[in-house]
Amino acid sequence: QVQLVESGGGMVQTGGSLRLSCVASGRTISNYGMGWFRQAPGKEREFVAAITWSGTSTRYVDSVKDRFIVSRDNAKNTVYLQMNNLNPEDTAVYYCAVNNSPWLSTTVESYDYWGQGTQVTVSS
């Protein structure tokens, strides 16, 4: 019954930064790991980042390591994705989701309760 709403997307130039937010309502997400995925037109949904319920461990797809930072504020029931040094290849709709597994999973099948997504467009 949790609802997730992503925000913070937009259009930026190559090298710019954006901070995405995912606000959960309906129930607390403090006991769940969370993940970020993205999907570009004509492509499969791709894992981007994951964070444990406590925020003490994270995992990233290789293409965003050292550029993106996932974090969370459980008091605000919110998960963030700080995206730095953006490339046109980062252009996609970004989704957050609740992790139903006890691991920092990278697979879509391990996540439930997806948000509507927020568009990120990086111009060259």
PDB file of C-alpha atoms in Angstrom:
ATOM      1  CA  GLN A   1       0.000   0.000   0.000  1.00  0.00           C
ATOM      2  CA  VAL A   2       2.999   2.299  -0.132  1.00  0.00           C
ATOM      3  CA  GLN A   3       2.982   5.014  -2.768  1.00  0.00           C
ATOM      4  CA  LEU A   4       6.177   6.421  -4.242  1.00  0.00           C
ATOM      5  CA  VAL A   5       6.526   9.756  -5.984  1.00  0.00           C
ATOM      6  CA  GLU A   6       9.734  10.747  -7.755  1.00  0.00           C
ATOM      7  CA  SER A   7      10.687  14.329  -8.411  1.00  0.00           C
ATOM      8  CA  GLY A   8      13.694  16.431  -9.304  1.00  0.00           C
ATOM      9  CA  GLY A   9      14.100  15.443 -12.914  1.00  0.00           C
ATOM     10  CA  GLY A  10      14.596  17.930 -15.681  1.00  0.00           C
ATOM     11  CA  MET A  11      16.914  18.987 -18.446  1.00  0.00           C
ATOM     12  CA  VAL A  12      20.587  19.710 -17.862  1.00  0.00           C
ATOM     13  CA  GLN A  13      23.699  20.099 -19.948  1.00  0.00           C
ATOM     14  CA  THR A  14      26.479  17.571 -20.088  1.00  0.00           C
ATOM     15  CA  GLY A  15      28.484  17.786 -16.891  1.00  0.00           C
ATOM     16  CA  GLY A  16      25.604  19.142 -14.874  1.00  0.00           C
ATOM     17  CA  SER A  17      23.951  17.719 -11.789  1.00  0.00           C
ATOM     18  CA  LEU A  18      20.494  16.813 -10.602  1.00  0.00           C
ATOM     19  CA  ARG A  19      19.136  15.523  -7.336  1.00  0.00           C
ATOM     20  CA  LEU A  20      16.207  13.159  -7.532  1.00  0.00           C
ATOM     21  CA  SER A  21      13.875  12.555  -4.623  1.00  0.00           C
ATOM     22  CA  CYS A  22      11.521   9.693  -3.932  1.00  0.00           C
ATOM     23  CA  VAL A  23       8.927  10.353  -1.262  1.00  0.00           C
ATOM     24  CA  ALA A  24       6.994   7.425   0.147  1.00  0.00           C
ATOM     25  CA  SER A  25       3.555   7.657   1.687  1.00  0.00           C
ATOM     26  CA  GLY A  26       0.995   5.224   3.008  1.00  0.00           C
ATOM     27  CA  ARG A  27       3.539   3.402   5.127  1.00  0.00           C
ATOM     28  CA  THR A  28       7.077   3.829   6.306  1.00  0.00           C
ATOM     29  CA  ILE A  29       9.905   2.537   4.143  1.00  0.00           C
ATOM     30  CA  SER A  30      12.439   2.660   6.942  1.00  0.00           C
ATOM     31  CA  ASN A  31      12.513  -1.145   7.175  1.00  0.00           C
ATOM     32  CA  TYR A  32      13.141  -1.686   3.468  1.00  0.00           C
ATOM     33  CA  GLY A  33      15.980  -1.374   1.074  1.00  0.00           C
ATOM     34  CA  MET A  34      15.310   0.908  -1.865  1.00  0.00           C
ATOM     35  CA  GLY A  35      16.497   1.037  -5.423  1.00  0.00           C
ATOM     36  CA  TRP A  36      16.735   3.376  -8.384  1.00  0.00           C
ATOM     37  CA  PHE A  37      16.248   2.194 -11.941  1.00  0.00           C
ATOM     38  CA  ARG A  38      16.134   3.971 -15.258  1.00  0.00           C
ATOM     39  CA  GLN A  39      14.648   3.270 -18.640  1.00  0.00           C
ATOM     40  CA  ALA A  40      15.486   4.949 -21.917  1.00  0.00           C
ATOM     41  CA  PRO A  41      13.197   4.728 -24.956  1.00  0.00           C
ATOM     42  CA  GLY A  42      13.465   1.354 -26.630  1.00  0.00           C
ATOM     43  CA  LYS A  43      15.640  -0.075 -23.888  1.00  0.00           C
ATOM     44  CA  GLU A  44      15.147  -2.376 -20.948  1.00  0.00           C
ATOM     45  CA  ARG A  45      14.776  -1.020 -17.462  1.00  0.00           C
ATOM     46  CA  GLU A  46      18.257  -0.789 -15.980  1.00  0.00           C
ATOM     47  CA  PHE A  47      19.431  -0.950 -12.396  1.00  0.00           C
ATOM     48  CA  VAL A  48      21.159   2.220 -11.232  1.00  0.00           C
ATOM     49  CA  ALA A  49      21.623   2.194  -7.467  1.00  0.00           C
ATOM     50  CA  ALA A  50      20.428   0.512  -4.304  1.00  0.00           C
ATOM     51  CA  ILE A  51      20.589   1.290  -0.614  1.00  0.00           C
ATOM     52  CA  THR A  52      19.899  -0.780   2.467  1.00  0.00           C
ATOM     53  CA  TRP A  53      17.183   0.087   4.941  1.00  0.00           C
ATOM     54  CA  SER A  54      19.719   1.656   7.281  1.00  0.00           C
ATOM     55  CA  GLY A  55      21.531   3.563   4.560  1.00  0.00           C
ATOM     56  CA  THR A  56      24.849   2.054   5.582  1.00  0.00           C
ATOM     57  CA  SER A  57      25.450   0.078   2.383  1.00  0.00           C
ATOM     58  CA  THR A  58      24.992   1.033  -1.244  1.00  0.00           C
ATOM     59  CA  ARG A  59      25.482  -0.494  -4.664  1.00  0.00           C
ATOM     60  CA  TYR A  60      25.770   1.039  -8.115  1.00  0.00           C
ATOM     61  CA  VAL A  61      25.880  -0.011 -11.702  1.00  0.00           C
ATOM     62  CA  ASP A  62      29.409   0.437 -13.021  1.00  0.00           C
ATOM     63  CA  SER A  63      28.467   3.214 -15.419  1.00  0.00           C
ATOM     64  CA  VAL A  64      27.435   5.573 -12.597  1.00  0.00           C
ATOM     65  CA  LYS A  65      29.993   4.727  -9.937  1.00  0.00           C
ATOM     66  CA  ASP A  66      31.829   7.811  -8.662  1.00  0.00           C
ATOM     67  CA  ARG A  67      29.191  10.033 -10.258  1.00  0.00           C
ATOM     68  CA  PHE A  68      25.938   9.121  -8.509  1.00  0.00           C
ATOM     69  CA  ILE A  69      25.234   8.927  -4.788  1.00  0.00           C
ATOM     70  CA  VAL A  70      22.175   7.259  -3.321  1.00  0.00           C
ATOM     71  CA  SER A  71      21.111   8.247   0.171  1.00  0.00           C
ATOM     72  CA  ARG A  72      18.051   8.257   2.353  1.00  0.00           C
ATOM     73  CA  ASP A  73      16.405  10.122   5.180  1.00  0.00           C
ATOM     74  CA  ASN A  74      14.106   7.724   6.948  1.00  0.00           C
ATOM     75  CA  ALA A  75      12.710  10.463   9.159  1.00  0.00           C
ATOM     76  CA  LYS A  76      11.351  12.043   5.975  1.00  0.00           C
ATOM     77  CA  ASN A  77      10.479   8.711   4.355  1.00  0.00           C
ATOM     78  CA  THR A  78      12.556   9.805   1.396  1.00  0.00           C
ATOM     79  CA  VAL A  79      15.292   8.368  -0.795  1.00  0.00           C
ATOM     80  CA  TYR A  80      17.594  10.509  -2.917  1.00  0.00           C
ATOM     81  CA  LEU A  81      19.769  10.071  -5.954  1.00  0.00           C
ATOM     82  CA  GLN A  82      22.407  12.732  -6.416  1.00  0.00           C
ATOM     83  CA  MET A  83      23.589  12.640 -10.015  1.00  0.00           C
ATOM     84  CA  ASN A  84      26.784  14.452 -10.930  1.00  0.00           C
ATOM     85  CA  ASN A  85      28.746  14.868 -14.144  1.00  0.00           C
ATOM     86  CA  LEU A  86      25.781  13.789 -16.199  1.00  0.00           C
ATOM     87  CA  ASN A  87      26.155  12.444 -19.718  1.00  0.00           C
ATOM     88  CA  PRO A  88      23.622  12.214 -22.545  1.00  0.00           C
ATOM     89  CA  GLU A  89      23.710   8.472 -21.929  1.00  0.00           C
ATOM     90  CA  ASP A  90      22.079   9.136 -18.570  1.00  0.00           C
ATOM     91  CA  THR A  91      18.941  10.385 -20.309  1.00  0.00           C
ATOM     92  CA  ALA A  92      16.053   8.209 -19.171  1.00  0.00           C
ATOM     93  CA  VAL A  93      13.018   8.018 -16.962  1.00  0.00           C
ATOM     94  CA  TYR A  94      14.202   7.303 -13.440  1.00  0.00           C
ATOM     95  CA  TYR A  95      12.161   5.174 -11.060  1.00  0.00           C
ATOM     96  CA  CYS A  96      12.462   4.360  -7.400  1.00  0.00           C
ATOM     97  CA  ALA A  97      11.161   1.133  -5.933  1.00  0.00           C
ATOM     98  CA  VAL A  98      10.931  -0.861  -2.723  1.00  0.00           C
ATOM     99  CA  ASN A  99      13.273  -3.821  -2.362  1.00  0.00           C
ATOM    100  CA  ASN A 100      11.488  -6.979  -1.213  1.00  0.00           C
ATOM    101  CA  SER A 101      14.689  -8.987  -0.846  1.00  0.00           C
ATOM    102  CA  PRO A 102      17.214  -8.842   2.001  1.00  0.00           C
ATOM    103  CA  TRP A 103      20.032  -8.096  -0.438  1.00  0.00           C
ATOM    104  CA  LEU A 104      21.183  -5.095  -2.450  1.00  0.00           C
ATOM    105  CA  SER A 105      19.505  -6.583  -5.465  1.00  0.00           C
ATOM    106  CA  THR A 106      20.039  -5.310  -9.000  1.00  0.00           C
ATOM    107  CA  THR A 107      17.099  -7.124 -10.584  1.00  0.00           C
ATOM    108  CA  VAL A 108      13.699  -5.669 -11.352  1.00  0.00           C
ATOM    109  CA  GLU A 109      12.067  -8.823 -10.008  1.00  0.00           C
ATOM    110  CA  SER A 110      13.285  -8.064  -6.493  1.00  0.00           C
ATOM    111  CA  TYR A 111      11.444  -4.751  -6.284  1.00  0.00           C
ATOM    112  CA  ASP A 112       7.822  -3.834  -5.726  1.00  0.00           C
ATOM    113  CA  TYR A 113       5.871  -0.601  -5.394  1.00  0.00           C
ATOM    114  CA  TRP A 114       7.332   1.394  -8.232  1.00  0.00           C
ATOM    115  CA  GLY A 115       6.905   5.113  -8.582  1.00  0.00           C
ATOM    116  CA  GLN A 116       5.646   6.911 -11.664  1.00  0.00           C
ATOM    117  CA  GLY A 117       9.123   7.987 -12.697  1.00  0.00           C
ATOM    118  CA  THR A 118      10.744  11.317 -13.404  1.00  0.00           C
ATOM    119  CA  GLN A 119      12.326  12.317 -16.695  1.00  0.00           C
ATOM    120  CA  VAL A 120      16.006  13.198 -16.829  1.00  0.00           C
ATOM    121  CA  THR A 121      17.304  14.675 -20.067  1.00  0.00           C
ATOM    122  CA  VAL A 122      20.962  15.509 -20.572  1.00  0.00           C
ATOM    123  CA  SER A 123      21.803  17.606 -23.604  1.00  0.00           C
ATOM    124  CA  SER A 124      25.095  17.393 -25.439  1.00  0.00           C
TER     125      SER A 124
END
